[in-house]
mmCIF file of C-alpha atoms in Angstrom:
data_model
loop_
_atom_site.group_PDB
_atom_site.id
_atom_site.type_symbol
_atom_site.label_atom_id
_atom_site.label_comp_id
_atom_site.label_asym_id
_atom_site.label_seq_id
_atom_site.Cartn_x
_atom_site.Cartn_y
_atom_site.Cartn_z
ATOM 1 C CA MET A 8 -15.993 -21.694 -3.322
ATOM 2 C CA LYS A 9 -15.446 -19.043 -6.112
ATOM 3 C CA LYS A 10 -11.579 -18.583 -7.537
ATOM 4 C CA ILE A 11 -10.120 -16.302 -5.049
ATOM 5 C CA GLN A 12 -9.104 -12.735 -6.919
ATOM 6 C CA MET A 13 -6.782 -9.687 -5.762
ATOM 7 C CA VAL A 14 -9.564 -7.560 -7.115
ATOM 8 C CA ASP A 15 -12.594 -9.166 -8.557
ATOM 9 C CA LEU A 16 -14.180 -7.031 -11.402
ATOM 10 C CA VAL A 17 -16.065 -9.120 -13.210
ATOM 11 C CA SER A 18 -18.599 -9.937 -10.255
ATOM 12 C CA GLN A 19 -18.730 -6.595 -9.224
ATOM 13 C CA TYR A 20 -19.676 -5.562 -13.083
ATOM 14 C CA GLU A 21 -22.103 -8.141 -13.123
ATOM 15 C CA LYS A 22 -24.397 -6.046 -10.397
ATOM 16 C CA ILE A 23 -24.267 -3.169 -12.457
ATOM 17 C CA LYS A 24 -24.130 -4.665 -16.129
ATOM 18 C CA PRO A 25 -27.769 -3.646 -17.032
ATOM 19 C CA GLN A 26 -26.795 -0.201 -16.584
ATOM 20 C CA VAL A 27 -23.342 0.035 -18.223
ATOM 21 C CA GLN A 28 -24.230 -1.474 -21.187
ATOM 22 C CA THR A 29 -27.480 0.726 -21.862
ATOM 23 C CA ALA A 30 -24.892 3.814 -21.113
ATOM 24 C CA ILE A 31 -22.155 2.317 -23.518
ATOM 25 C CA HIS A 32 -25.011 1.718 -26.273
ATOM 26 C CA SER A 33 -26.162 5.290 -26.169
ATOM 27 C CA ILE A 34 -22.563 7.011 -26.130
ATOM 28 C CA LEU A 35 -22.028 4.313 -29.343
ATOM 29 C CA GLU A 36 -25.282 5.586 -30.975
ATOM 30 C CA LYS A 37 -24.444 8.895 -30.430
ATOM 31 C CA ALA A 38 -20.878 8.604 -31.143
ATOM 32 C CA GLN A 39 -20.180 11.611 -28.555
ATOM 33 C CA PHE A 40 -16.819 9.947 -27.669
ATOM 34 C CA ILE A 41 -15.272 12.765 -26.548
ATOM 35 C CA ASN A 42 -16.310 15.491 -24.117
ATOM 36 C CA GLY A 43 -19.555 14.185 -24.315
ATOM 37 C CA PRO A 44 -22.405 14.933 -22.066
ATOM 38 C CA ASP A 45 -21.753 12.273 -19.426
ATOM 39 C CA VAL A 46 -18.008 13.895 -19.183
ATOM 40 C CA HIS A 47 -19.698 17.596 -17.942
ATOM 41 C CA GLU A 48 -22.391 15.320 -15.453
ATOM 42 C CA PHE A 49 -19.484 13.568 -14.241
ATOM 43 C CA LYS A 50 -17.373 16.156 -13.119
ATOM 44 C CA GLY A 51 -20.492 17.981 -11.079
ATOM 45 C CA GLU A 52 -21.473 14.420 -9.835
ATOM 46 C CA LEU A 53 -18.024 14.133 -8.444
ATOM 47 C CA GLY A 54 -17.615 17.267 -7.054
ATOM 48 C CA SER A 55 -20.882 17.252 -4.936
ATOM 49 C CA TYR A 56 -19.828 13.965 -3.421
ATOM 50 C CA LEU A 57 -16.400 15.317 -3.003
ATOM 51 C CA GLY A 58 -17.479 18.666 -1.523
ATOM 52 C CA ALA A 59 -15.165 20.113 -4.124
ATOM 53 C CA LYS A 60 -15.648 23.484 -6.236
ATOM 54 C CA HIS A 61 -13.938 22.331 -9.458
ATOM 55 C CA VAL A 62 -13.219 18.798 -10.552
ATOM 56 C CA ILE A 63 -11.200 18.641 -14.036
ATOM 57 C CA PRO A 64 -11.354 14.982 -15.628
ATOM 58 C CA CYS A 65 -7.964 13.819 -17.387
ATOM 59 C CA ALA A 66 -6.849 10.603 -18.953
ATOM 60 C CA ASN A 67 -5.059 9.114 -15.723
ATOM 61 C CA GLY A 68 -3.946 9.816 -12.319
ATOM 62 C CA THR A 69 -0.504 10.269 -13.339
ATOM 63 C CA ASP A 70 -1.290 13.161 -15.652
ATOM 64 C CA ALA A 71 -3.494 14.291 -12.766
ATOM 65 C CA LEU A 72 -0.214 15.128 -10.752
ATOM 66 C CA GLN A 73 1.663 16.241 -13.183
ATOM 67 C CA ILE A 74 -1.156 18.825 -14.619
ATOM 68 C CA ALA A 75 -1.301 19.748 -10.892
ATOM 69 C CA MET A 76 2.332 20.448 -10.786
ATOM 70 C CA MET A 77 2.142 22.704 -13.612
ATOM 71 C CA ALA A 78 -0.604 24.522 -13.063
ATOM 72 C CA LEU A 79 0.695 25.768 -9.782
ATOM 73 C CA GLY A 80 3.997 26.836 -11.636
ATOM 74 C CA LEU A 81 6.243 24.984 -10.399
ATOM 75 C CA LYS A 82 9.889 25.761 -12.295
ATOM 76 C CA PRO A 83 12.896 22.973 -12.552
ATOM 77 C CA GLY A 84 15.064 22.714 -9.441
ATOM 78 C CA ASP A 85 12.014 23.682 -6.881
ATOM 79 C CA GLU A 86 11.822 20.801 -4.483
ATOM 80 C CA VAL A 87 9.090 18.880 -3.621
ATOM 81 C CA ILE A 88 8.422 16.942 -0.593
ATOM 82 C CA THR A 89 7.241 13.441 -1.011
ATOM 83 C CA PRO A 90 7.141 10.080 0.795
ATOM 84 C CA SER A 91 9.412 7.351 -0.948
ATOM 85 C CA TYR A 92 7.283 4.761 -0.217
ATOM 86 C CA THR A 93 4.316 5.311 -2.515
ATOM 87 C CA PHE A 94 3.790 4.014 -6.043
ATOM 88 C CA ILE A 95 6.239 5.271 -8.284
ATOM 89 C CA ALA A 96 4.088 7.816 -9.924
ATOM 90 C CA THR A 97 3.776 10.227 -7.543
ATOM 91 C CA THR A 98 7.350 10.969 -7.784
ATOM 92 C CA GLU A 99 7.751 10.441 -11.345
ATOM 93 C CA VAL A 100 6.169 13.375 -12.508
ATOM 94 C CA ILE A 101 8.477 15.510 -10.116
ATOM 95 C CA GLY A 102 11.884 14.002 -12.231
ATOM 96 C CA LEU A 103 9.693 14.419 -15.301
ATOM 97 C CA LEU A 104 9.253 18.066 -14.896
ATOM 98 C CA ARG A 105 12.637 18.385 -13.876
ATOM 99 C CA LEU A 106 11.854 19.637 -10.383
ATOM 100 C CA LYS A 107 13.928 18.250 -7.170
ATOM 101 C CA PRO A 108 12.197 15.090 -5.618
ATOM 102 C CA VAL A 109 12.929 15.424 -1.347
ATOM 103 C CA PHE A 110 11.974 11.863 -0.376
ATOM 104 C CA VAL A 111 10.901 11.742 3.706
ATOM 105 C CA ASP A 112 10.098 8.863 5.556
ATOM 106 C CA CYS A 113 6.687 7.745 6.621
ATOM 107 C CA GLU A 114 4.810 6.814 9.890
ATOM 108 C CA LYS A 115 5.447 3.162 10.635
ATOM 109 C CA ASP A 116 1.607 2.624 11.944
ATOM 110 C CA THR A 117 -0.366 4.648 9.152
ATOM 111 C CA PHE A 118 2.288 4.147 6.186
ATOM 112 C CA ASN A 119 1.666 7.593 5.444
ATOM 113 C CA ILE A 120 4.331 10.488 5.267
ATOM 114 C CA SER A 121 5.425 11.757 8.086
ATOM 115 C CA PRO A 122 4.679 15.389 9.512
ATOM 116 C CA LYS A 123 7.377 15.890 11.325
ATOM 117 C CA ALA A 124 9.847 14.560 8.702
ATOM 118 C CA ILE A 125 7.936 17.393 6.052
ATOM 119 C CA GLU A 126 9.083 19.787 8.346
ATOM 120 C CA ALA A 127 12.809 18.856 9.170
ATOM 121 C CA ALA A 128 13.350 18.505 5.010
ATOM 122 C CA ILE A 129 12.078 22.023 4.071
ATOM 123 C CA THR A 130 14.540 24.381 2.450
ATOM 124 C CA ALA A 131 14.624 27.853 0.970
ATOM 125 C CA ARG A 132 13.645 25.733 -2.336
ATOM 126 C CA THR A 133 11.167 23.839 -0.732
ATOM 127 C CA LYS A 134 7.898 24.892 -2.977
ATOM 128 C CA ALA A 135 4.928 22.233 -2.673
ATOM 129 C CA ILE A 136 4.344 18.896 -0.753
ATOM 130 C CA VAL A 137 2.785 15.521 -2.084
ATOM 131 C CA PRO A 138 0.910 13.561 0.943
ATOM 132 C CA VAL A 139 -0.069 10.405 -0.472
ATOM 133 C CA HIS A 140 -3.256 8.975 1.424
ATOM 134 C CA LEU A 141 -1.645 5.271 1.377
ATOM 135 C CA TYR A 142 -3.672 2.445 1.284
ATOM 136 C CA GLY A 143 -7.346 3.809 1.855
ATOM 137 C CA GLN A 144 -6.406 6.036 5.167
ATOM 138 C CA SER A 145 -5.787 9.507 4.794
ATOM 139 C CA CYS A 146 -2.138 11.418 5.877
ATOM 140 C CA ASP A 147 -2.172 13.778 8.865
ATOM 141 C CA MET A 148 -3.551 16.586 7.260
ATOM 142 C CA GLU A 149 -4.160 19.145 10.169
ATOM 143 C CA ALA A 150 -0.665 18.853 10.753
ATOM 144 C CA ILE A 151 0.208 19.229 6.935
ATOM 145 C CA MET A 152 -1.387 22.093 6.107
ATOM 146 C CA LYS A 153 -0.356 24.081 9.254
ATOM 147 C CA ILE A 154 3.185 22.855 8.073
ATOM 148 C CA ALA A 155 2.385 24.642 4.618
ATOM 149 C CA GLU A 156 1.050 27.522 5.871
ATOM 150 C CA LYS A 157 3.783 28.330 7.982
ATOM 151 C CA TYR A 158 6.302 27.941 5.418
ATOM 152 C CA ASP A 159 4.085 29.037 2.231
ATOM 153 C CA LEU A 160 3.908 26.044 0.572
ATOM 154 C CA LYS A 161 1.741 24.370 -2.118
ATOM 155 C CA VAL A 162 0.091 21.077 -1.283
ATOM 156 C CA ILE A 163 -1.031 18.233 -3.962
ATOM 157 C CA GLU A 164 -3.033 15.723 -2.628
ATOM 158 C CA ASP A 165 -2.442 12.409 -4.272
ATOM 159 C CA ASN A 166 -5.862 10.691 -3.447
ATOM 160 C CA ALA A 167 -5.280 7.987 -5.729
ATOM 161 C CA GLN A 168 -6.004 5.135 -2.999
ATOM 162 C CA ALA A 169 -8.308 6.897 -0.922
ATOM 163 C CA ILE A 170 -11.508 8.408 -2.419
ATOM 164 C CA GLY A 171 -14.301 8.470 -0.143
ATOM 165 C CA SER A 172 -12.094 8.881 2.674
ATOM 166 C CA ASP A 173 -13.177 11.579 5.131
ATOM 167 C CA TYR A 174 -10.589 13.831 7.570
ATOM 168 C CA THR A 175 -11.729 15.198 10.843
ATOM 169 C CA PHE A 176 -10.387 18.150 11.803
ATOM 170 C CA SER A 177 -9.729 18.607 15.489
ATOM 171 C CA ASP A 178 -12.336 21.450 15.518
ATOM 172 C CA GLY A 179 -14.858 18.734 14.334
ATOM 173 C CA THR A 180 -14.818 20.156 10.247
ATOM 174 C CA VAL A 181 -15.529 17.041 8.160
ATOM 175 C CA LYS A 182 -13.707 16.899 4.663
ATOM 176 C CA LYS A 183 -12.901 14.361 2.023
ATOM 177 C CA THR A 184 -9.271 13.591 1.096
ATOM 178 C CA GLY A 185 -8.425 15.285 -1.854
ATOM 179 C CA THR A 186 -10.097 18.622 -0.930
ATOM 180 C CA ILE A 187 -8.308 19.455 1.778
ATOM 181 C CA GLY A 188 -5.136 20.681 -0.184
ATOM 182 C CA ASP A 189 -4.273 23.246 -2.770
ATOM 183 C CA VAL A 190 -4.839 20.612 -5.471
ATOM 184 C CA GLY A 191 -6.226 16.639 -5.423
ATOM 185 C CA CYS A 192 -5.520 14.359 -7.746
ATOM 186 C CA THR A 193 -7.152 11.057 -8.342
ATOM 187 C CA SER A 194 -6.815 7.663 -10.445
ATOM 188 C CA PHE A 195 -9.660 5.875 -11.552
ATOM 189 C CA PHE A 196 -7.587 2.645 -12.826
ATOM 190 C CA PRO A 197 -10.134 -0.205 -12.626
ATOM 191 C CA SER A 198 -8.680 -1.841 -9.624
ATOM 192 C CA LYS A 199 -9.105 1.847 -7.372
ATOM 193 C CA ASN A 200 -12.412 1.976 -5.048
ATOM 194 C CA LEU A 201 -13.986 4.273 -7.645
ATOM 195 C CA GLY A 202 -12.653 2.419 -11.206
ATOM 196 C CA CYS A 203 -13.600 2.861 -14.999
ATOM 197 C CA TYR A 204 -12.774 0.487 -17.773
ATOM 198 C CA GLY A 205 -9.777 1.732 -18.770
ATOM 199 C CA ASP A 206 -7.819 4.457 -17.590
ATOM 200 C CA GLY A 207 -9.062 7.723 -16.493
ATOM 201 C CA GLY A 208 -8.322 10.462 -13.617
ATOM 202 C CA ALA A 209 -9.176 13.766 -12.048
ATOM 203 C CA ILE A 210 -8.093 16.974 -10.246
ATOM 204 C CA CYS A 211 -10.028 18.533 -8.054
ATOM 205 C CA THR A 212 -9.799 22.210 -6.614
ATOM 206 C CA ASN A 213 -11.638 24.994 -4.712
ATOM 207 C CA ASP A 214 -9.777 27.612 -5.856
ATOM 208 C CA ASP A 215 -11.304 29.029 -8.965
ATOM 209 C CA ASP A 216 -7.841 30.855 -10.695
ATOM 210 C CA LEU A 217 -6.252 27.230 -10.335
ATOM 211 C CA ALA A 218 -8.925 25.382 -11.795
ATOM 212 C CA LYS A 219 -8.755 27.710 -14.579
ATOM 213 C CA GLN A 220 -5.056 27.172 -15.181
ATOM 214 C CA ILE A 221 -5.517 23.507 -14.808
ATOM 215 C CA GLU A 222 -8.248 23.542 -17.376
ATOM 216 C CA MET A 223 -5.790 25.261 -19.874
ATOM 217 C CA VAL A 224 -3.185 22.546 -18.815
ATOM 218 C CA VAL A 225 -5.223 19.648 -19.662
ATOM 219 C CA ASN A 226 -6.443 20.760 -23.303
ATOM 220 C CA HIS A 227 -3.141 22.331 -25.043
ATOM 221 C CA GLY A 228 -2.566 25.614 -23.022
ATOM 222 C CA GLN A 229 -5.694 26.704 -24.877
ATOM 223 C CA SER A 230 -7.762 29.704 -23.105
ATOM 224 C CA LYS A 231 -10.174 29.498 -25.962
ATOM 225 C CA ARG A 232 -9.542 27.015 -29.467
ATOM 226 C CA TYR A 233 -6.382 27.390 -30.992
ATOM 227 C CA TYR A 234 -5.242 29.983 -28.786
ATOM 228 C CA HIS A 235 -2.471 28.587 -26.485
ATOM 229 C CA ASP A 236 -1.750 30.362 -23.483
ATOM 230 C CA VAL A 237 0.756 28.203 -21.520
ATOM 231 C CA ILE A 238 2.301 25.011 -22.393
ATOM 232 C CA GLY A 239 -0.360 22.189 -22.133
ATOM 233 C CA CYS A 240 -1.017 18.631 -22.934
ATOM 234 C CA ASN A 241 -3.632 16.525 -24.156
ATOM 235 C CA SER A 242 -5.361 14.654 -21.162
ATOM 236 C CA ARG A 243 -8.774 13.580 -21.257
ATOM 237 C CA LEU A 244 -11.073 11.519 -19.977
ATOM 238 C CA ASP A 245 -13.379 9.575 -22.569
ATOM 239 C CA THR A 246 -17.341 9.907 -22.234
ATOM 240 C CA ILE A 247 -17.765 6.010 -21.912
ATOM 241 C CA GLN A 248 -15.057 6.025 -18.884
ATOM 242 C CA ALA A 249 -17.268 9.031 -17.803
ATOM 243 C CA ALA A 250 -20.630 6.978 -18.083
ATOM 244 C CA VAL A 251 -19.254 4.117 -16.740
ATOM 245 C CA LEU A 252 -17.769 6.187 -13.249
ATOM 246 C CA ARG A 253 -21.288 7.882 -13.267
ATOM 247 C CA ILE A 254 -22.845 4.394 -12.680
ATOM 248 C CA LYS A 255 -20.145 3.661 -9.793
ATOM 249 C CA LEU A 256 -19.891 6.680 -7.863
ATOM 250 C CA LYS A 257 -23.480 6.320 -6.950
ATOM 251 C CA GLU A 258 -22.412 2.734 -5.419
ATOM 252 C CA LEU A 259 -19.309 4.055 -3.857
ATOM 253 C CA ASP A 260 -20.304 4.616 -0.593
ATOM 254 C CA ARG A 261 -21.802 0.875 -0.666
ATOM 255 C CA TYR A 262 -18.453 -0.116 -1.938
ATOM 256 C CA ILE A 263 -16.647 1.455 0.080
ATOM 257 C CA ASP A 264 -18.429 -0.081 3.012
ATOM 258 C CA ALA A 265 -18.063 -3.839 1.647
ATOM 259 C CA ARG A 266 -14.385 -3.287 2.213
ATOM 260 C CA ARG A 267 -14.448 -2.251 5.588
ATOM 261 C CA LYS A 268 -16.554 -5.204 6.438
ATOM 262 C CA ALA A 269 -14.307 -7.665 5.081
ATOM 263 C CA ALA A 270 -11.060 -5.659 6.468
ATOM 264 C CA ALA A 271 -13.078 -6.017 10.301
ATOM 265 C CA PHE A 272 -13.477 -9.668 9.481
ATOM 266 C CA TYR A 273 -9.476 -9.897 8.538
ATOM 267 C CA ASP A 274 -8.912 -7.830 11.746
ATOM 268 C CA GLU A 275 -10.980 -9.984 14.113
ATOM 269 C CA GLN A 276 -9.174 -13.124 12.529
ATOM 270 C CA PHE A 277 -6.063 -11.792 13.047
ATOM 271 C CA LYS A 278 -5.732 -9.498 16.010
ATOM 272 C CA ASP A 279 -3.971 -12.005 18.249
ATOM 273 C CA VAL A 280 -2.299 -13.745 15.848
ATOM 274 C CA GLU A 281 1.591 -13.251 17.108
ATOM 275 C CA GLY A 282 3.855 -11.890 14.320
ATOM 276 C CA LEU A 283 1.279 -9.923 12.434
ATOM 277 C CA THR A 284 0.629 -6.565 12.676
ATOM 278 C CA ILE A 285 -3.153 -5.161 11.628
ATOM 279 C CA PRO A 286 -3.299 -2.300 9.792
ATOM 280 C CA PHE A 287 -3.969 0.648 12.058
ATOM 281 C CA ARG A 288 -6.713 3.106 12.336
ATOM 282 C CA ALA A 289 -6.058 6.967 12.917
ATOM 283 C CA ALA A 290 -9.437 8.100 15.110
ATOM 284 C CA ASN A 291 -10.111 10.706 12.848
ATOM 285 C CA THR A 292 -9.929 9.530 9.337
ATOM 286 C CA LYS A 293 -12.335 7.093 7.609
ATOM 287 C CA HIS A 294 -10.133 3.840 6.188
ATOM 288 C CA VAL A 295 -11.413 3.111 2.918
ATOM 289 C CA PHE A 296 -8.875 0.104 2.599
ATOM 290 C CA HIS A 297 -7.571 0.451 -1.216
ATOM 291 C CA GLN A 298 -5.603 -2.358 0.191
ATOM 292 C CA TYR A 299 -5.378 -4.656 3.283
ATOM 293 C CA THR A 300 -2.000 -4.552 4.320
ATOM 294 C CA LEU A 301 -0.533 -6.192 7.207
ATOM 295 C CA GLN A 302 2.954 -5.952 8.815
ATOM 296 C CA LEU A 303 4.895 -9.302 9.703
ATOM 297 C CA SER A 304 7.821 -9.424 12.309
ATOM 298 C CA ASP A 305 11.128 -10.262 11.111
ATOM 299 C CA GLU A 306 10.754 -13.679 12.419
ATOM 300 C CA ILE A 307 8.588 -14.614 9.473
ATOM 301 C CA ASP A 308 9.727 -15.302 6.116
ATOM 302 C CA ARG A 309 7.361 -12.776 3.739
ATOM 303 C CA ASP A 310 8.239 -14.453 0.720
ATOM 304 C CA ALA A 311 7.685 -18.085 1.978
ATOM 305 C CA LEU A 312 4.316 -16.824 3.167
ATOM 306 C CA VAL A 313 3.344 -15.336 0.043
ATOM 307 C CA ALA A 314 4.250 -18.450 -2.077
ATOM 308 C CA TYR A 315 2.398 -21.082 0.208
ATOM 309 C CA LEU A 316 -0.712 -18.781 -0.508
ATOM 310 C CA GLY A 317 -0.159 -19.008 -3.583
ATOM 311 C CA GLU A 318 -0.074 -22.964 -3.686
ATOM 312 C CA LYS A 319 -2.973 -22.179 -2.120
ATOM 313 C CA ASP A 320 -4.445 -20.395 -4.447
ATOM 314 C CA ILE A 321 -4.811 -16.925 -2.338
ATOM 315 C CA PRO A 322 -3.292 -14.237 -4.327
ATOM 316 C CA ALA A 323 -1.281 -11.754 -2.215
ATOM 317 C CA MET A 324 0.842 -9.008 -2.835
ATOM 318 C CA ILE A 325 4.218 -7.111 -1.711
ATOM 319 C CA TYR A 326 3.171 -3.512 -2.881
ATOM 320 C CA TYR A 327 6.432 -1.258 -3.064
ATOM 321 C CA PRO A 328 9.292 -3.265 -2.167
ATOM 322 C CA VAL A 329 11.383 -0.937 -3.817
ATOM 323 C CA PRO A 330 10.948 2.417 -1.994
ATOM 324 C CA ALA A 331 11.342 5.649 -4.898
ATOM 325 C CA HIS A 332 14.276 6.742 -3.358
ATOM 326 C CA LYS A 333 16.292 3.667 -4.454
ATOM 327 C CA GLN A 334 14.937 2.923 -7.867
ATOM 328 C CA LYS A 335 17.519 3.545 -10.884
ATOM 329 C CA MET A 336 15.184 6.269 -12.665
ATOM 330 C CA PHE A 337 16.700 9.012 -9.905
ATOM 331 C CA ALA A 338 20.111 8.056 -10.049
ATOM 332 C CA SER A 339 20.974 10.731 -13.097
ATOM 333 C CA LEU A 340 18.413 13.350 -11.142
ATOM 334 C CA GLU A 341 19.293 15.895 -8.096
ATOM 335 C CA THR A 342 17.617 14.425 -5.293
ATOM 336 C CA SER A 343 16.988 14.423 -1.785
ATOM 337 C CA SER A 344 17.072 11.824 1.036
ATOM 338 C CA GLY A 345 18.068 11.618 4.570
ATOM 339 C CA ILE A 346 17.685 8.169 6.654
ATOM 340 C CA LEU A 347 14.281 6.508 5.811
ATOM 341 C CA GLU A 348 14.223 3.920 8.559
ATOM 342 C CA ASN A 349 10.723 3.094 8.710
ATOM 343 C CA THR A 350 10.189 3.168 4.444
ATOM 344 C CA ASP A 351 13.219 0.690 4.496
ATOM 345 C CA TRP A 352 12.001 -1.699 7.273
ATOM 346 C CA LEU A 353 8.452 -1.613 5.630
ATOM 347 C CA THR A 354 8.770 -2.310 2.300
ATOM 348 C CA LYS A 355 10.708 -5.571 3.985
ATOM 349 C CA ARG A 356 7.948 -6.711 6.258
ATOM 350 C CA VAL A 357 4.216 -6.076 4.435
ATOM 351 C CA PHE A 358 2.058 -7.711 1.979
ATOM 352 C CA SER A 359 -1.414 -6.822 1.119
ATOM 353 C CA LEU A 360 -4.417 -9.642 0.907
ATOM 354 C CA PRO A 361 -7.155 -10.052 -1.166
ATOM 355 C CA MET A 362 -9.446 -6.790 -1.180
ATOM 356 C CA HIS A 363 -12.322 -5.679 -2.778
ATOM 357 C CA THR A 364 -15.972 -5.296 -3.287
ATOM 358 C CA GLU A 365 -17.314 -8.959 -3.785
ATOM 359 C CA LEU A 366 -14.940 -11.094 -0.978
ATOM 360 C CA GLU A 367 -17.686 -13.521 -0.174
ATOM 361 C CA GLN A 368 -17.502 -15.300 3.823
ATOM 362 C CA ASP A 369 -16.068 -18.714 2.593
ATOM 363 C CA GLN A 370 -13.173 -16.832 1.061
ATOM 364 C CA LEU A 371 -12.305 -14.564 3.208
ATOM 365 C CA GLU A 372 -12.504 -17.924 5.855
ATOM 366 C CA TYR A 373 -10.177 -19.645 3.975
ATOM 367 C CA ILE A 374 -7.479 -17.147 3.452
ATOM 368 C CA CYS A 375 -7.316 -16.461 6.921
ATOM 369 C CA LYS A 376 -6.872 -20.259 7.798
ATOM 370 C CA SER A 377 -4.593 -20.590 5.431
ATOM 371 C CA VAL A 378 -2.573 -17.210 6.745
ATOM 372 C CA LYS A 379 -2.660 -18.798 10.582
ATOM 373 C CA GLU A 380 -2.183 -22.256 9.361
ATOM 374 C CA PHE A 381 1.709 -20.864 8.115
ATOM 375 C CA ILE A 382 2.300 -18.590 10.793
ATOM 376 C CA GLU A 383 1.656 -21.391 13.471
ATOM 377 C CA LYS A 384 3.186 -24.261 12.101
#
């Protein structure tokens, strides 16, 4: 049995190695490192895959979120509703721009932001909502968009963990996550479902005017060279990363299928294990399993389980053990949070098993056997 990895990028690379090497060699020969042809081709290809009118690449997923908020014209003191149970980048950029993070609770089953909690947190200062499609499952976007329309709020989707996921509305309309709100932001960090071989990100929108504003912000606020209309930044996806992403985008649906197959095996093995709750799937979404995250009952010692798996050479991760509303970084900022019961419970009771495109049957069987051994002993 091969060594089990939390994410096995080496084995994934071996399957596309010739294409990657040819693409990178071509870029090196032409020395088109910045804004080369692959960047422009990737924009169109990703837009076609997502069904997004505009794709603006950038340097990373954190920049994508910051640039979206800048382009939407949010001002210091404006309130932005966000889940506390998320990677810190989602909320970090709110503080960086001196906006006010308003932390709200998530749903216990999906781990995603609660629409009821969103509506309860809205004030006269609220300007935007940031739903995070956590671990690969879409938020309840129909409910969130209705709230946004009712209160005239902007919606910035954090799609870093769910690229390729479908969301079906009650009328049968199907859209990809990241294309439903005013703007969608994603990361191409190497471990993501669509990852490059360095840092990278992208911003998607179907709004022509917003796209123009985003394009200025990512490029020093320029409307044309040396004419700077707004405060911007320098955030680019380099040509080599775009070339890698073009190759991997063609494989994305296959990658998603492999993740879902591994998740189905985990489900079958764990569905009747007392004390374990397998990931919930909303009926109208396609879970793409960036992570496979289990909930443990109070009777199971999570730290002891993770340590036991480590002794068996099985990596397991506890993601986001300290929710954003309890992080020291926000101590000096004006924030708001109510009682986040589900958030606080989940940070103490969840853990994630290896999840990637290259998991093999013997690895999956060994992982499941080891988890059950600990729980049932």
